Amino acid sequence: MRPYDFLIVGAGLFGAVFAAEAVKRGKKCLVIDRRPHIGGNCYTEDDGGITVHRYGAHIFHTSDREVWEYVNAYGEFMPYVHCPLANYRGRLYHLPFNMDTFHALWGVVTPEEAKGKVAAQRIPCEQPQNAKERALSLVGRDIYETLIEGYTEKQWGRSADKLPASLIERLPLRFTYDNNYFNDRYQGIPAGGYTPMIERMLKGAEVRLGCDFSADRCALEKLAERVLFTGAIDEYFGYCNGPLEYRSLSFDTKRLPVEDFQGTAVVNYTDRSVPYTRIIEHKHFDGNCSAPGTVITYEYPEAWSLGRERFYPVGDIPNRARYQGYLRLAEERKDVIFGGRLGLYRYLDMDDVVKEALAFARRYLD
């Protein structure tokens, strides 16, 4: 008899939700993480009264009532409407693309005028071969060159005509004066940040931080009847099919002796010559924050290599094929479950993470 029912590798949101559900069902869980903190990439911490998102902005949004009620059971969510701006060569534009954006670009004031401008600028392409062709066919040259091209090329580290068309599934155009970035019914940020919320989810499970699964794998796997692995699936299998590719990020966070640096939580920088993709001002995530000073973070996209944090999967054809090879290996391991964005090699919004984790809990715990 092993001391734990589940060894959960990764104390991020996926692992925490699964652990909470397992504990509810009377399971003994050991949760480990190689980082010195819980929360994964949605980890937050207090900096002089300002809740700082250490791995980039995380806004919880969903239209799934079950998911919304679930996360609210672990922490009170503050109302927050995400209204980012784009800075292109010193001029500001509202995101997502809406009537405020179109007015700033062309001076139009009615939806009919804006639709006419977009239609005139679109470059039709029945079978786009790359992200540039697809974007131009959807929104036209002005929006593409001002708000898409530079940002996309910085984010992915290559020119848009070298990126797959599948990268751009859609580019929503709103012909209303609505600057709410998300269309979801529910939107907010937990009071005090995500870390306290995840601490509550992990209550009842044993948590060991600074614990590297790869370094002590044999001993750790013997502790539990089953493993939920939310780390990188290719790392688990020793990169036997080659590493899956990602894009990485670096963050330069500064505390400034001013009350307000940019007047909003997020400003994207869409000019290719600016090395960072956005500046985050954390106190604006909490509209009631009265702490002195401010904390800002410059976010830089970077190439990924082994040993660096993984952020965005490069889901092109070679990487999807490589992942399928790892998936076949995973299906042979009846004692290991692979989940989360790294285990599934998928970009997941936080509501998707919660929904997937709850589905895994029903599948493997009931």
JSON list of C-alpha atoms in Angstrom, two decimals, residues 150-275:
[
{"chain": "A", "resi": 150, "resn": "GLY", "atom": "CA", "xyz": [4.83, 43.99, -35.50]},
{"chain": "A", "resi": 151, "resn": "TYR", "atom": "CA", "xyz": [3.22, 42.51, -32.40]},
{"chain": "A", "resi": 152, "resn": "THR", "atom": "CA", "xyz": [2.77, 39.10, -34.03]},
{"chain": "A", "resi": 153, "resn": "GLU", "atom": "CA", "xyz": [6.31, 39.00, -35.38]},
{"chain": "A", "resi": 154, "resn": "LYS", "atom": "CA", "xyz": [7.76, 39.93, -31.98]},
{"chain": "A", "resi": 155, "resn": "GLN", "atom": "CA", "xyz": [5.61, 37.35, -30.22]},
{"chain": "A", "resi": 156, "resn": "TRP", "atom": "CA", "xyz": [6.63, 34.48, -32.49]},
{"chain": "A", "resi": 157, "resn": "GLY", "atom": "CA", "xyz": [10.14, 35.53, -33.46]},
{"chain": "A", "resi": 158, "resn": "ARG", "atom": "CA", "xyz": [9.67, 35.32, -37.22]},
{"chain": "A", "resi": 159, "resn": "SER", "atom": "CA", "xyz": [8.07, 37.34, -40.02]},
{"chain": "A", "resi": 160, "resn": "ALA", "atom": "CA", "xyz": [4.33, 36.91, -40.48]},
{"chain": "A", "resi": 161, "resn": "ASP", "atom": "CA", "xyz": [4.76, 35.48, -43.98]},
{"chain": "A", "resi": 162, "resn": "LYS", "atom": "CA", "xyz": [6.75, 32.65, -42.38]},
{"chain": "A", "resi": 163, "resn": "LEU", "atom": "CA", "xyz": [4.07, 31.87, -39.79]},
{"chain": "A", "resi": 164, "resn": "PRO", "atom": "CA", "xyz": [1.27, 29.38, -40.52]},
{"chain": "A", "resi": 165, "resn": "ALA", "atom": "CA", "xyz": [-2.12, 30.77, -41.54]},
{"chain": "A", "resi": 166, "resn": "SER", "atom": "CA", "xyz": [-3.66, 28.61, -38.78]},
{"chain": "A", "resi": 167, "resn": "LEU", "atom": "CA", "xyz": [-2.08, 30.93, -36.20]},
{"chain": "A", "resi": 168, "resn": "ILE", "atom": "CA", "xyz": [-4.81, 33.47, -37.00]},
{"chain": "A", "resi": 169, "resn": "GLU", "atom": "CA", "xyz": [-8.14, 31.72, -36.63]},
{"chain": "A", "resi": 170, "resn": "ARG", "atom": "CA", "xyz": [-10.11, 34.94, -36.57]},
{"chain": "A", "resi": 171, "resn": "LEU", "atom": "CA", "xyz": [-9.66, 38.67, -36.02]},
{"chain": "A", "resi": 172, "resn": "PRO", "atom": "CA", "xyz": [-12.90, 39.94, -34.51]},
{"chain": "A", "resi": 173, "resn": "LEU", "atom": "CA", "xyz": [-14.12, 43.34, -35.67]},
{"chain": "A", "resi": 174, "resn": "ARG", "atom": "CA", "xyz": [-16.68, 45.11, -33.51]},
{"chain": "A", "resi": 175, "resn": "PHE", "atom": "CA", "xyz": [-18.67, 47.86, -35.14]},
{"chain": "A", "resi": 176, "resn": "THR", "atom": "CA", "xyz": [-19.70, 49.31, -31.77]},
{"chain": "A", "resi": 177, "resn": "TYR", "atom": "CA", "xyz": [-18.01, 51.61, -29.27]},
{"chain": "A", "resi": 178, "resn": "ASP", "atom": "CA", "xyz": [-17.24, 48.75, -26.88]},
{"chain": "A", "resi": 179, "resn": "ASN", "atom": "CA", "xyz": [-13.71, 48.46, -25.46]},
{"chain": "A", "resi": 180, "resn": "ASN", "atom": "CA", "xyz": [-14.32, 45.35, -23.35]},
{"chain": "A", "resi": 181, "resn": "TYR", "atom": "CA", "xyz": [-11.69, 42.95, -24.70]},
{"chain": "A", "resi": 182, "resn": "PHE", "atom": "CA", "xyz": [-13.62, 39.79, -23.85]},
{"chain": "A", "resi": 183, "resn": "ASN", "atom": "CA", "xyz": [-17.09, 38.74, -24.95]},
{"chain": "A", "resi": 184, "resn": "ASP", "atom": "CA", "xyz": [-17.51, 36.37, -22.02]},
{"chain": "A", "resi": 185, "resn": "ARG", "atom": "CA", "xyz": [-20.38, 36.75, -19.59]},
{"chain": "A", "resi": 186, "resn": "TYR", "atom": "CA", "xyz": [-18.17, 36.59, -16.49]},
{"chain": "A", "resi": 187, "resn": "GLN", "atom": "CA", "xyz": [-14.90, 38.42, -15.93]},
{"chain": "A", "resi": 188, "resn": "GLY", "atom": "CA", "xyz": [-12.80, 39.32, -12.90]},
{"chain": "A", "resi": 189, "resn": "ILE", "atom": "CA", "xyz": [-9.70, 38.85, -10.78]},
{"chain": "A", "resi": 190, "resn": "PRO", "atom": "CA", "xyz": [-9.69, 37.22, -7.32]},
{"chain": "A", "resi": 191, "resn": "ALA", "atom": "CA", "xyz": [-9.26, 39.62, -4.42]},
{"chain": "A", "resi": 192, "resn": "GLY", "atom": "CA", "xyz": [-5.67, 39.37, -3.22]},
{"chain": "A", "resi": 193, "resn": "GLY", "atom": "CA", "xyz": [-4.60, 37.60, -6.41]},
{"chain": "A", "resi": 194, "resn": "TYR", "atom": "CA", "xyz": [-4.53, 34.01, -7.59]},
{"chain": "A", "resi": 195, "resn": "THR", "atom": "CA", "xyz": [-2.09, 32.65, -5.01]},
{"chain": "A", "resi": 196, "resn": "PRO", "atom": "CA", "xyz": [-4.56, 32.75, -2.07]},
{"chain": "A", "resi": 197, "resn": "MET", "atom": "CA", "xyz": [-7.22, 31.14, -4.26]},
{"chain": "A", "resi": 198, "resn": "ILE", "atom": "CA", "xyz": [-4.90, 28.27, -5.20]},
{"chain": "A", "resi": 199, "resn": "GLU", "atom": "CA", "xyz": [-3.79, 27.88, -1.57]},
{"chain": "A", "resi": 200, "resn": "ARG", "atom": "CA", "xyz": [-7.44, 27.20, -0.69]},
{"chain": "A", "resi": 201, "resn": "MET", "atom": "CA", "xyz": [-7.71, 24.65, -3.50]},
{"chain": "A", "resi": 202, "resn": "LEU", "atom": "CA", "xyz": [-4.65, 22.83, -2.19]},
{"chain": "A", "resi": 203, "resn": "LYS", "atom": "CA", "xyz": [-5.94, 22.65, 1.39]},
{"chain": "A", "resi": 204, "resn": "GLY", "atom": "CA", "xyz": [-5.95, 19.04, 2.52]},
{"chain": "A", "resi": 205, "resn": "ALA", "atom": "CA", "xyz": [-3.16, 17.99, 0.16]},
{"chain": "A", "resi": 206, "resn": "GLU", "atom": "CA", "xyz": [0.51, 17.78, 1.09]},
{"chain": "A", "resi": 207, "resn": "VAL", "atom": "CA", "xyz": [2.58, 20.29, -0.91]},
{"chain": "A", "resi": 208, "resn": "ARG", "atom": "CA", "xyz": [6.32, 20.15, -1.48]},
{"chain": "A", "resi": 209, "resn": "LEU", "atom": "CA", "xyz": [7.92, 23.08, -3.31]},
{"chain": "A", "resi": 210, "resn": "GLY", "atom": "CA", "xyz": [11.37, 23.19, -4.87]},
{"chain": "A", "resi": 211, "resn": "CYS", "atom": "CA", "xyz": [10.87, 19.50, -5.60]},
{"chain": "A", "resi": 212, "resn": "ASP", "atom": "CA", "xyz": [12.08, 18.49, -9.07]},
{"chain": "A", "resi": 213, "resn": "PHE", "atom": "CA", "xyz": [10.25, 15.41, -10.35]},
{"chain": "A", "resi": 214, "resn": "SER", "atom": "CA", "xyz": [12.89, 14.71, -13.00]},
{"chain": "A", "resi": 215, "resn": "ALA", "atom": "CA", "xyz": [15.69, 14.71, -10.44]},
{"chain": "A", "resi": 216, "resn": "ASP", "atom": "CA", "xyz": [14.07, 12.13, -8.14]},
{"chain": "A", "resi": 217, "resn": "ARG", "atom": "CA", "xyz": [11.53, 10.47, -10.37]},
{"chain": "A", "resi": 218, "resn": "CYS", "atom": "CA", "xyz": [11.89, 6.85, -9.30]},
{"chain": "A", "resi": 219, "resn": "ALA", "atom": "CA", "xyz": [11.47, 7.57, -5.61]},
{"chain": "A", "resi": 220, "resn": "LEU", "atom": "CA", "xyz": [8.59, 9.98, -6.13]},
{"chain": "A", "resi": 221, "resn": "GLU", "atom": "CA", "xyz": [6.58, 7.69, -8.39]},
{"chain": "A", "resi": 222, "resn": "LYS", "atom": "CA", "xyz": [6.78, 4.92, -5.78]},
{"chain": "A", "resi": 223, "resn": "LEU", "atom": "CA", "xyz": [4.94, 7.15, -3.30]},
{"chain": "A", "resi": 224, "resn": "ALA", "atom": "CA", "xyz": [1.58, 7.07, -5.07]},
{"chain": "A", "resi": 225, "resn": "GLU", "atom": "CA", "xyz": [-0.78, 4.68, -6.80]},
{"chain": "A", "resi": 226, "resn": "ARG", "atom": "CA", "xyz": [-1.13, 7.07, -9.73]},
{"chain": "A", "resi": 227, "resn": "VAL", "atom": "CA", "xyz": [0.54, 10.18, -11.13]},
{"chain": "A", "resi": 228, "resn": "LEU", "atom": "CA", "xyz": [-1.07, 13.28, -12.58]},
{"chain": "A", "resi": 229, "resn": "PHE", "atom": "CA", "xyz": [1.71, 14.90, -14.60]},
{"chain": "A", "resi": 230, "resn": "THR", "atom": "CA", "xyz": [1.15, 18.53, -15.62]},
{"chain": "A", "resi": 231, "resn": "GLY", "atom": "CA", "xyz": [4.72, 19.16, -16.70]},
{"chain": "A", "resi": 232, "resn": "ALA", "atom": "CA", "xyz": [6.00, 18.97, -20.27]},
{"chain": "A", "resi": 233, "resn": "ILE", "atom": "CA", "xyz": [5.04, 15.64, -21.84]},
{"chain": "A", "resi": 234, "resn": "ASP", "atom": "CA", "xyz": [8.23, 15.53, -23.94]},
{"chain": "A", "resi": 235, "resn": "GLU", "atom": "CA", "xyz": [10.36, 16.01, -20.82]},
{"chain": "A", "resi": 236, "resn": "TYR", "atom": "CA", "xyz": [8.59, 13.10, -19.12]},
{"chain": "A", "resi": 237, "resn": "PHE", "atom": "CA", "xyz": [9.61, 10.81, -21.97]},
{"chain": "A", "resi": 238, "resn": "GLY", "atom": "CA", "xyz": [13.18, 12.08, -22.07]},
{"chain": "A", "resi": 239, "resn": "TYR", "atom": "CA", "xyz": [12.67, 14.00, -25.33]},
{"chain": "A", "resi": 240, "resn": "CYS", "atom": "CA", "xyz": [12.89, 10.68, -27.18]},
{"chain": "A", "resi": 241, "resn": "ASN", "atom": "CA", "xyz": [11.05, 12.15, -30.18]},
{"chain": "A", "resi": 242, "resn": "GLY", "atom": "CA", "xyz": [12.81, 15.51, -29.90]},
{"chain": "A", "resi": 243, "resn": "PRO", "atom": "CA", "xyz": [11.70, 18.53, -27.84]},
{"chain": "A", "resi": 244, "resn": "LEU", "atom": "CA", "xyz": [8.37, 20.21, -28.52]},
{"chain": "A", "resi": 245, "resn": "GLU", "atom": "CA", "xyz": [8.87, 23.88, -29.38]},
{"chain": "A", "resi": 246, "resn": "TYR", "atom": "CA", "xyz": [7.60, 26.85, -27.40]},
{"chain": "A", "resi": 247, "resn": "ARG", "atom": "CA", "xyz": [8.01, 30.59, -27.22]},
{"chain": "A", "resi": 248, "resn": "SER", "atom": "CA", "xyz": [9.26, 31.98, -23.93]},
{"chain": "A", "resi": 249, "resn": "LEU", "atom": "CA", "xyz": [8.96, 35.31, -22.11]},
{"chain": "A", "resi": 250, "resn": "SER", "atom": "CA", "xyz": [11.07, 37.39, -19.79]},
{"chain": "A", "resi": 251, "resn": "PHE", "atom": "CA", "xyz": [9.78, 40.04, -17.39]},
{"chain": "A", "resi": 252, "resn": "ASP", "atom": "CA", "xyz": [11.38, 43.23, -16.15]},
{"chain": "A", "resi": 253, "resn": "THR", "atom": "CA", "xyz": [9.42, 44.46, -13.14]},
{"chain": "A", "resi": 254, "resn": "LYS", "atom": "CA", "xyz": [10.02, 47.86, -11.58]},
{"chain": "A", "resi": 255, "resn": "ARG", "atom": "CA", "xyz": [8.56, 49.78, -8.67]},
{"chain": "A", "resi": 256, "resn": "LEU", "atom": "CA", "xyz": [8.20, 53.48, -9.50]},
{"chain": "A", "resi": 257, "resn": "PRO", "atom": "CA", "xyz": [7.64, 56.46, -7.17]},
{"chain": "A", "resi": 258, "resn": "VAL", "atom": "CA", "xyz": [4.63, 57.71, -9.14]},
{"chain": "A", "resi": 259, "resn": "GLU", "atom": "CA", "xyz": [0.96, 57.12, -8.46]},
{"chain": "A", "resi": 260, "resn": "ASP", "atom": "CA", "xyz": [0.04, 56.16, -12.01]},
{"chain": "A", "resi": 261, "resn": "PHE", "atom": "CA", "xyz": [2.37, 55.29, -14.88]},
{"chain": "A", "resi": 262, "resn": "GLN", "atom": "CA", "xyz": [0.09, 54.67, -17.87]},
{"chain": "A", "resi": 263, "resn": "GLY", "atom": "CA", "xyz": [-3.51, 55.00, -16.70]},
{"chain": "A", "resi": 264, "resn": "THR", "atom": "CA", "xyz": [-4.55, 51.43, -17.54]},
{"chain": "A", "resi": 265, "resn": "ALA", "atom": "CA", "xyz": [-3.54, 47.85, -16.77]},
{"chain": "A", "resi": 266, "resn": "VAL", "atom": "CA", "xyz": [-2.12, 46.83, -20.15]},
{"chain": "A", "resi": 267, "resn": "VAL", "atom": "CA", "xyz": [-0.67, 48.70, -23.12]},
{"chain": "A", "resi": 268, "resn": "ASN", "atom": "CA", "xyz": [0.51, 46.62, -26.09]},
{"chain": "A", "resi": 269, "resn": "TYR", "atom": "CA", "xyz": [3.39, 47.94, -28.20]},
{"chain": "A", "resi": 270, "resn": "THR", "atom": "CA", "xyz": [2.75, 46.93, -31.79]},
{"chain": "A", "resi": 271, "resn": "ASP", "atom": "CA", "xyz": [5.75, 48.58, -33.48]},
{"chain": "A", "resi": 272, "resn": "ARG", "atom": "CA", "xyz": [8.37, 45.97, -34.41]},
{"chain": "A", "resi": 273, "resn": "SER", "atom": "CA", "xyz": [11.20, 48.30, -33.33]},
{"chain": "A", "resi": 274, "resn": "VAL", "atom": "CA", "xyz": [10.04, 48.28, -29.67]},
{"chain": "A", "resi": 275, "resn": "PRO", "atom": "CA", "xyz": [11.58, 45.15, -28.10]}
]
